[in-house]
Each structure stands twice: as structure tokens, then as C-alpha cells.
Amino acid sequence: MLEIVIPLYKINWVTKAVLEGLNFHYSPKKIHIISSQKEINFFKKLKADYLPLKFYDEDIFFCRKFNLTKNKLLKELVIKNKLYTKGWFYQQCLKIGANDIIKLPNRFMIWDADMLPVNPWPITDNKFALLQDSSGGNPEIIEKWKIWIKKVLEIEPVFNHKSTFICHHMIFNQNHLESFKKQLQRHYKSDDNWLKLLIRSFNDYETFSEYWAYTSWVNEKAKNDLKYFEYEDYGASHERFFDDGTGLFSHK
């Protein structure tokens, strides 16, 4: 039965609708929320007992296995590009490492907290959906993501004729995740845990795309496991925009 993991920076106007949408469309066994204790405490006041939620404190999320708090881990991170914050990089760590801490099925779904499911795709065949047209984007950043994949994973990135693989959700396979993490150790010829090495790679290459890196790895190692809907199926009708709570959509 499906389980969903959501790293959540901050509760906002769309959070409740996202969770209700996921529950309505996918009927997950659990929705695992990784957030700060402040946000978790606020969440518990919302009386959302009808949702299958379970909460985890992001500040100590990795302590049990790696003895690393959020602050201790991020002290090693050097920000070289003003586009990013340390918290943005930590979200990547939470997505890649959720299965190390949470007892999850072999396949589970990561969902970005700001993506509202209105007319979503079926996931019965473990397929995710390509949602982002590849004609846009920052070429400099995309090139750095590509370099990370080539240098660290030592493979070629996966490409699609129409869409990027930055799709704001992903169905992860635990076996592929584990081999992905071991590749970090092979690349750096190190016995350090993958979490420290991922931070080291951020310092070396300035940026990272968790979804593109993972899908490229699966495409290389088990191509038949990389299942997705084409951009024309759902991406063409998927709207990606930012609304801080004062825009037309949040007002409605």
C-alpha cells in the first residue's frame, strides 16, 4: 500500500489542500511529514486526524543512524551560489535519505509540499509523471546538474525529448536508492556515510538535482524500472507557478 514522504519547510495556505488532495486521490497508508518541531506543533492544532499523518523532527531526523543533527551536518556545507539556501540542500538530503530512518515499503513516493494534486495521474504501475517543459530553465544550473551526474555517478544523464526530470515528485525504489548511495562512497573512495559525502558533493559541484540524478541512475542500472507518463499525458495540463498567499489562486 502506498506511503508518501513530504519534507515540509513551512505550513502555508496550500498545505492542507495538498494533503487532502493526496489522501483523496491516492488513499495512502501513511503520509510522513518531515518538518521543524515548530511546524509539527502547529500542525497538530489543525485537527487533521482524518488524514493518515506521521511526523518527524527534521532537526534530529538523521541522529539515530548517523549521529548528525541538521545544524551539525549543514556546518560542513559551503554556499557558493546565491540562488540556494542551506535549507534547500537539506531538503535534498531528506528526500534521498528518508528510507534510512522511516520504515517504508520497497517503493514509496516523495512529494514536494507545494504541489497541489487536482487532476493527478494513476500510480498503480509505479509511474511518475513528467511535468516540466524542457524549453525553459537556467542553462548554467542545468549544466551543473549534468556535471554532477557525470562526475559523481559516472554515468550519462537521462533525457526526454520534451520534458525535464525535475517533476516535483518521485516514486523511489529502495534497492536503487541504496546502490545510488554506495556510488557516492565509490566515487569519493571513502567509508564515510553517504550523507556526509552528499554534502561534500554539494561543495564540490555547487548544486544538485535529486530527481534527475536518481532517474539517471535507474535508467543506467535498471532501465525497465524507469516508468513515467510523458509530458503530453499530464505535464501539458499541469500548471507550475509561485503564490505566496497573496495571489489570485490562493485568494480564491
C-alpha positions as a LaTeX table, in Angstrom:
\begin{tabular}{lrrr}
\hline
Residue & $x$ (\AA) & $y$ (\AA) & $z$ (\AA) \\
\hline
Met1 & 0.00 & 0.00 & 0.00 \\
Leu2 & 1.29 & 3.45 & $-0.92$ \\
Glu3 & 3.22 & 5.58 & 1.58 \\
Ile4 & 4.17 & 9.19 & 0.85 \\
Val5 & 7.00 & 11.27 & 2.31 \\
Ile6 & 6.86 & 15.08 & 2.31 \\
Pro7 & 9.71 & 17.29 & 3.56 \\
Leu8 & 7.86 & 20.43 & 4.65 \\
Tyr9 & 9.70 & 23.70 & 5.23 \\
Lys10 & 6.70 & 25.68 & 6.41 \\
Ile11 & 2.93 & 25.29 & 6.57 \\
Asn12 & 1.24 & 27.74 & 4.21 \\
Trp13 & $-2.09$ & 28.41 & 2.52 \\
Val14 & $-1.90$ & 25.34 & 0.27 \\
Thr15 & $-0.56$ & 22.72 & 2.72 \\
Lys16 & $-3.90$ & 21.37 & 3.92 \\
Ala17 & $-5.24$ & 21.18 & 0.37 \\
Val18 & $-2.13$ & 19.28 & $-0.79$ \\
Leu19 & $-2.53$ & 16.69 & 1.96 \\
Glu20 & $-6.28$ & 16.34 & 1.45 \\
Gly21 & $-5.71$ & 16.00 & $-2.31$ \\
Leu22 & $-3.13$ & 13.26 & $-1.85$ \\
Asn23 & $-5.39$ & 11.44 & 0.59 \\
Phe24 & $-8.42$ & 11.75 & $-1.72$ \\
His25 & $-6.69$ & 10.71 & $-4.95$ \\
Tyr26 & $-4.21$ & 8.10 & $-3.71$ \\
Ser27 & $-5.55$ & 6.79 & $-0.36$ \\
Pro28 & $-2.06$ & 6.33 & 1.10 \\
Lys29 & $-1.48$ & 4.15 & 4.13 \\
Lys30 & 0.69 & 6.89 & 5.61 \\
Ile31 & 1.79 & 10.43 & 4.78 \\
His32 & 5.10 & 11.06 & 6.54 \\
Ile33 & 5.78 & 14.74 & 7.25 \\
Ile34 & 9.38 & 15.79 & 7.96 \\
Ser35 & 9.43 & 19.31 & 9.34 \\
Ser36 & 10.61 & 21.51 & 12.19 \\
Gln37 & 9.15 & 20.93 & 15.62 \\
Lys38 & 7.51 & 24.36 & 15.48 \\
Glu39 & 5.60 & 23.43 & 12.32 \\
Ile40 & 4.71 & 20.00 & 13.71 \\
Asn41 & 3.26 & 21.54 & 16.87 \\
Phe42 & 1.19 & 23.95 & 14.77 \\
Phe43 & 0.02 & 21.11 & 12.55 \\
Lys44 & $-1.31$ & 19.15 & 15.50 \\
Lys45 & $-3.60$ & 22.05 & 16.34 \\
Leu46 & $-5.30$ & 21.84 & 12.96 \\
Lys47 & $-7.26$ & 18.73 & 14.00 \\
Ala48 & $-6.47$ & 16.79 & 10.84 \\
Asp49 & $-6.97$ & 13.39 & 12.46 \\
Tyr50 & $-8.86$ & 12.22 & 9.37 \\
Leu51 & $-5.53$ & 12.25 & 7.48 \\
Pro52 & $-3.01$ & 9.38 & 7.94 \\
Leu53 & $-0.19$ & 11.67 & 9.06 \\
Lys54 & 3.00 & 10.82 & 10.92 \\
Phe55 & 5.52 & 13.49 & 11.93 \\
Tyr56 & 9.32 & 13.63 & 12.19 \\
Asp57 & 11.51 & 16.42 & 13.55 \\
Glu58 & 13.85 & 17.46 & 10.74 \\
Asp59 & 16.44 & 18.88 & 13.16 \\
Ile60 & 17.20 & 15.43 & 14.59 \\
Phe61 & 15.94 & 13.28 & 11.73 \\
Phe62 & 19.31 & 11.64 & 10.95 \\
Cys63 & 20.58 & 11.43 & 14.54 \\
Arg64 & 19.55 & 7.87 & 15.28 \\
Lys65 & 21.51 & 6.37 & 12.39 \\
Phe66 & 24.24 & 8.89 & 11.60 \\
Asn67 & 24.56 & 10.91 & 14.83 \\
Leu68 & 24.14 & 14.08 & 12.77 \\
Thr69 & 21.76 & 16.91 & 13.61 \\
Lys70 & 20.64 & 19.26 & 10.87 \\
Asn71 & 22.89 & 22.02 & 12.18 \\
Lys72 & 25.92 & 19.76 & 12.53 \\
Leu73 & 25.53 & 18.43 & 9.01 \\
Leu74 & 24.98 & 21.82 & 7.41 \\
Lys75 & 28.04 & 23.32 & 9.11 \\
Glu76 & 30.04 & 21.40 & 6.51 \\
Leu77 & 28.10 & 22.99 & 3.64 \\
Val78 & 29.53 & 25.99 & 1.79 \\
Ile79 & 27.02 & 28.00 & $-0.25$ \\
Lys80 & 28.63 & 29.22 & $-3.48$ \\
Asn81 & 25.51 & 30.32 & $-5.35$ \\
Lys82 & 23.05 & 32.88 & $-4.01$ \\
Leu83 & 20.17 & 31.01 & $-5.64$ \\
Tyr84 & 20.29 & 28.43 & $-2.84$ \\
Thr85 & 19.96 & 28.24 & 0.92 \\
Lys86 & 21.32 & 25.58 & 3.23 \\
Gly87 & 17.74 & 24.51 & 3.91 \\
Trp88 & 17.18 & 23.86 & 0.20 \\
Phe89 & 20.11 & 21.45 & 0.16 \\
Tyr90 & 18.88 & 19.79 & 3.36 \\
Gln91 & 15.55 & 19.06 & 1.63 \\
Gln92 & 17.51 & 17.05 & $-0.94$ \\
Cys93 & 19.14 & 15.06 & 1.85 \\
Leu94 & 15.75 & 14.32 & 3.42 \\
Lys95 & 14.34 & 13.04 & 0.13 \\
Ile96 & 17.30 & 10.78 & $-0.61$ \\
Gly97 & 17.61 & 9.61 & 3.00 \\
Ala98 & 14.01 & 9.22 & 4.16 \\
Asn99 & 14.17 & 5.45 & 3.79 \\
Asp100 & 17.18 & 5.24 & 6.12 \\
Ile101 & 15.08 & 6.49 & 9.02 \\
Ile102 & 11.43 & 5.74 & 8.23 \\
Lys103 & 10.27 & 2.16 & 7.81 \\
Leu104 & 8.90 & 2.33 & 4.27 \\
Pro105 & 7.82 & $-0.20$ & 1.64 \\
Asn106 & 10.29 & $-1.04$ & $-1.12$ \\
Arg107 & 8.60 & 1.55 & $-3.34$ \\
Phe108 & 7.35 & 4.81 & $-1.87$ \\
Met109 & 6.56 & 8.29 & $-3.14$ \\
Ile110 & 8.24 & 11.60 & $-2.36$ \\
Trp111 & 6.00 & 14.61 & $-2.94$ \\
Asp112 & 7.03 & 18.27 & $-2.96$ \\
Ala113 & 4.99 & 20.14 & $-0.36$ \\
Asp114 & 3.92 & 22.95 & $-2.69$ \\
Met115 & 2.44 & 20.78 & $-5.46$ \\
Leu116 & $-1.35$ & 20.62 & $-5.28$ \\
Pro117 & $-2.87$ & 17.46 & $-6.86$ \\
Val118 & $-6.03$ & 18.46 & $-8.74$ \\
Asn119 & $-6.23$ & 16.06 & $-11.68$ \\
Pro120 & $-3.39$ & 13.63 & $-10.92$ \\
Trp121 & $-2.08$ & 10.53 & $-12.64$ \\
Pro122 & $-2.53$ & 6.90 & $-11.54$ \\
Ile123 & 0.47 & 5.32 & $-9.81$ \\
Thr124 & $-0.65$ & 1.70 & $-9.85$ \\
Asp125 & 2.23 & 0.79 & $-12.17$ \\
Asn126 & 4.78 & 2.82 & $-10.13$ \\
Lys127 & 4.82 & 5.51 & $-12.80$ \\
Phe128 & 5.61 & 9.13 & $-12.09$ \\
Ala129 & 4.71 & 11.96 & $-14.48$ \\
Leu130 & 6.95 & 14.31 & $-16.45$ \\
Leu131 & 5.62 & 17.77 & $-15.65$ \\
Gln132 & 8.16 & 20.40 & $-16.65$ \\
Asp133 & 8.76 & 21.53 & $-20.21$ \\
Ser134 & 12.47 & 21.40 & $-21.05$ \\
Ser135 & 12.42 & 24.57 & $-23.17$ \\
Gly136 & 12.88 & 26.78 & $-20.11$ \\
Gly137 & 15.22 & 26.69 & $-17.15$ \\
Asn138 & 18.60 & 28.20 & $-16.32$ \\
Pro139 & 21.16 & 26.68 & $-18.74$ \\
Glu140 & 24.06 & 27.31 & $-16.35$ \\
Ile141 & 22.37 & 25.48 & $-13.47$ \\
Ile142 & 21.18 & 22.64 & $-15.71$ \\
Glu143 & 24.75 & 22.17 & $-16.93$ \\
Lys144 & 26.00 & 21.91 & $-13.34$ \\
Trp145 & 23.32 & 19.30 & $-12.55$ \\
Lys146 & 24.51 & 17.39 & $-15.60$ \\
Ile147 & 28.14 & 17.60 & $-14.47$ \\
Trp148 & 27.21 & 16.24 & $-11.02$ \\
Ile149 & 25.58 & 13.20 & $-12.62$ \\
Lys150 & 28.51 & 12.58 & $-14.95$ \\
Lys151 & 31.23 & 13.08 & $-12.34$ \\
Val152 & 29.69 & 11.61 & $-9.18$ \\
Leu153 & 27.50 & 8.85 & $-10.60$ \\
Glu154 & 29.91 & 8.29 & $-13.50$ \\
Ile155 & 27.06 & 7.80 & $-15.97$ \\
Glu156 & 25.27 & 9.80 & $-18.65$ \\
Pro157 & 22.15 & 11.79 & $-17.62$ \\
Val158 & 18.78 & 10.56 & $-18.83$ \\
Phe159 & 16.97 & 12.88 & $-21.26$ \\
Asn160 & 13.46 & 13.21 & $-22.63$ \\
His161 & 12.56 & 14.88 & $-25.93$ \\
Lys162 & 10.02 & 17.21 & $-24.30$ \\
Ser163 & 10.42 & 17.38 & $-20.53$ \\
Thr164 & 12.97 & 17.61 & $-17.77$ \\
Phe165 & 13.05 & 15.03 & $-14.98$ \\
Ile166 & 12.51 & 17.78 & $-12.40$ \\
Cys167 & 8.98 & 16.63 & $-11.71$ \\
His168 & 8.37 & 17.64 & $-8.07$ \\
His169 & 7.56 & 14.09 & $-7.00$ \\
Met170 & 9.16 & 10.69 & $-7.45$ \\
Ile171 & 8.49 & 7.02 & $-6.82$ \\
Phe172 & 11.66 & 5.72 & $-5.22$ \\
Asn173 & 12.82 & 2.11 & $-5.21$ \\
Gln174 & 14.81 & 1.33 & $-2.07$ \\
Asn175 & 17.20 & $-1.04$ & $-3.86$ \\
His176 & 18.13 & 1.64 & $-6.39$ \\
Leu177 & 18.44 & 4.25 & $-3.64$ \\
Glu178 & 20.90 & 2.06 & $-1.76$ \\
Ser179 & 23.09 & 1.46 & $-4.79$ \\
Phe180 & 22.92 & 5.21 & $-5.53$ \\
Lys181 & 24.27 & 5.96 & $-2.05$ \\
Lys182 & 27.02 & 3.37 & $-2.36$ \\
Gln183 & 28.12 & 5.04 & $-5.58$ \\
Leu184 & 28.85 & 8.18 & $-3.56$ \\
Gln185 & 31.27 & 6.14 & $-1.45$ \\
Arg186 & 32.87 & 4.61 & $-4.53$ \\
His187 & 33.26 & 7.99 & $-6.20$ \\
Tyr188 & 34.96 & 9.53 & $-3.18$ \\
Lys189 & 36.80 & 6.31 & $-2.28$ \\
Ser190 & 35.54 & 6.81 & 1.25 \\
Asp191 & 33.91 & 4.84 & 4.05 \\
Asp192 & 32.14 & 7.96 & 5.29 \\
Asn193 & 28.36 & 7.69 & 5.27 \\
Trp194 & 26.59 & 8.80 & 2.10 \\
Leu195 & 25.03 & 11.78 & 3.89 \\
Lys196 & 28.38 & 13.44 & 4.57 \\
Leu197 & 29.52 & 12.60 & 1.06 \\
Leu198 & 26.41 & 14.11 & $-0.48$ \\
Ile199 & 27.17 & 17.36 & 1.37 \\
Arg200 & 30.76 & 17.09 & 0.14 \\
Ser201 & 29.46 & 16.78 & $-3.43$ \\
Phe202 & 27.36 & 19.92 & $-2.94$ \\
Asn203 & 30.53 & 21.76 & $-2.01$ \\
Asp204 & 32.38 & 20.33 & $-4.99$ \\
Tyr205 & 29.73 & 20.94 & $-7.66$ \\
Glu206 & 27.65 & 23.80 & $-6.13$ \\
Thr207 & 24.24 & 22.27 & $-6.83$ \\
Phe208 & 22.31 & 19.02 & $-7.19$ \\
Ser209 & 19.08 & 17.73 & $-8.72$ \\
Glu210 & 17.81 & 14.83 & $-6.64$ \\
Tyr211 & 15.17 & 13.68 & $-9.13$ \\
Trp212 & 17.31 & 13.94 & $-12.25$ \\
Ala213 & 20.23 & 12.24 & $-10.53$ \\
Tyr214 & 18.06 & 9.36 & $-9.27$ \\
Thr215 & 16.24 & 8.80 & $-12.58$ \\
Ser216 & 19.55 & 8.85 & $-14.46$ \\
Trp217 & 20.88 & 6.20 & $-12.07$ \\
Val218 & 17.84 & 3.96 & $-12.54$ \\
Asn219 & 17.97 & 4.47 & $-16.30$ \\
Glu220 & 21.58 & 3.26 & $-16.29$ \\
Lys221 & 21.23 & 0.35 & $-13.87$ \\
Ala222 & 17.68 & $-0.95$ & $-14.39$ \\
Lys223 & 16.12 & 0.79 & $-17.38$ \\
Asn224 & 12.87 & $-1.20$ & $-17.21$ \\
Asp225 & 12.23 & 0.21 & $-13.73$ \\
Leu226 & 12.14 & 3.80 & $-15.01$ \\
Lys227 & 8.42 & 4.19 & $-15.70$ \\
Tyr228 & 6.77 & 7.51 & $-16.35$ \\
Phe229 & 3.97 & 9.30 & $-18.15$ \\
Glu230 & 5.12 & 11.55 & $-20.98$ \\
Tyr231 & 4.79 & 15.32 & $-20.73$ \\
Glu232 & 1.81 & 15.27 & $-23.11$ \\
Asp233 & $-0.10$ & 12.96 & $-20.75$ \\
Tyr234 & $-0.19$ & 15.20 & $-17.67$ \\
Gly235 & 2.52 & 17.85 & $-17.86$ \\
Ala236 & 0.79 & 19.83 & $-20.60$ \\
Ser237 & $-2.14$ & 20.48 & $-18.25$ \\
His238 & $-0.02$ & 20.89 & $-15.12$ \\
Glu239 & 0.49 & 24.50 & $-14.03$ \\
Arg240 & 3.69 & 25.40 & $-12.19$ \\
Phe241 & 3.70 & 28.83 & $-10.53$ \\
Phe242 & 4.51 & 30.53 & $-7.25$ \\
Asp243 & 1.89 & 32.03 & $-4.96$ \\
Asp244 & 2.96 & 33.32 & $-1.54$ \\
Gly245 & $-0.58$ & 33.53 & $-0.24$ \\
Thr246 & $-1.44$ & 36.91 & $-1.74$ \\
Gly247 & $-2.00$ & 35.78 & $-5.34$ \\
Leu248 & $-5.22$ & 35.19 & $-7.26$ \\
Phe249 & $-5.22$ & 31.41 & $-6.80$ \\
Ser250 & $-4.71$ & 31.43 & $-3.04$ \\
His251 & $-7.34$ & 34.17 & $-2.73$ \\
Lys252 & $-9.89$ & 32.00 & $-4.50$ \\
\hline
\end{tabular}
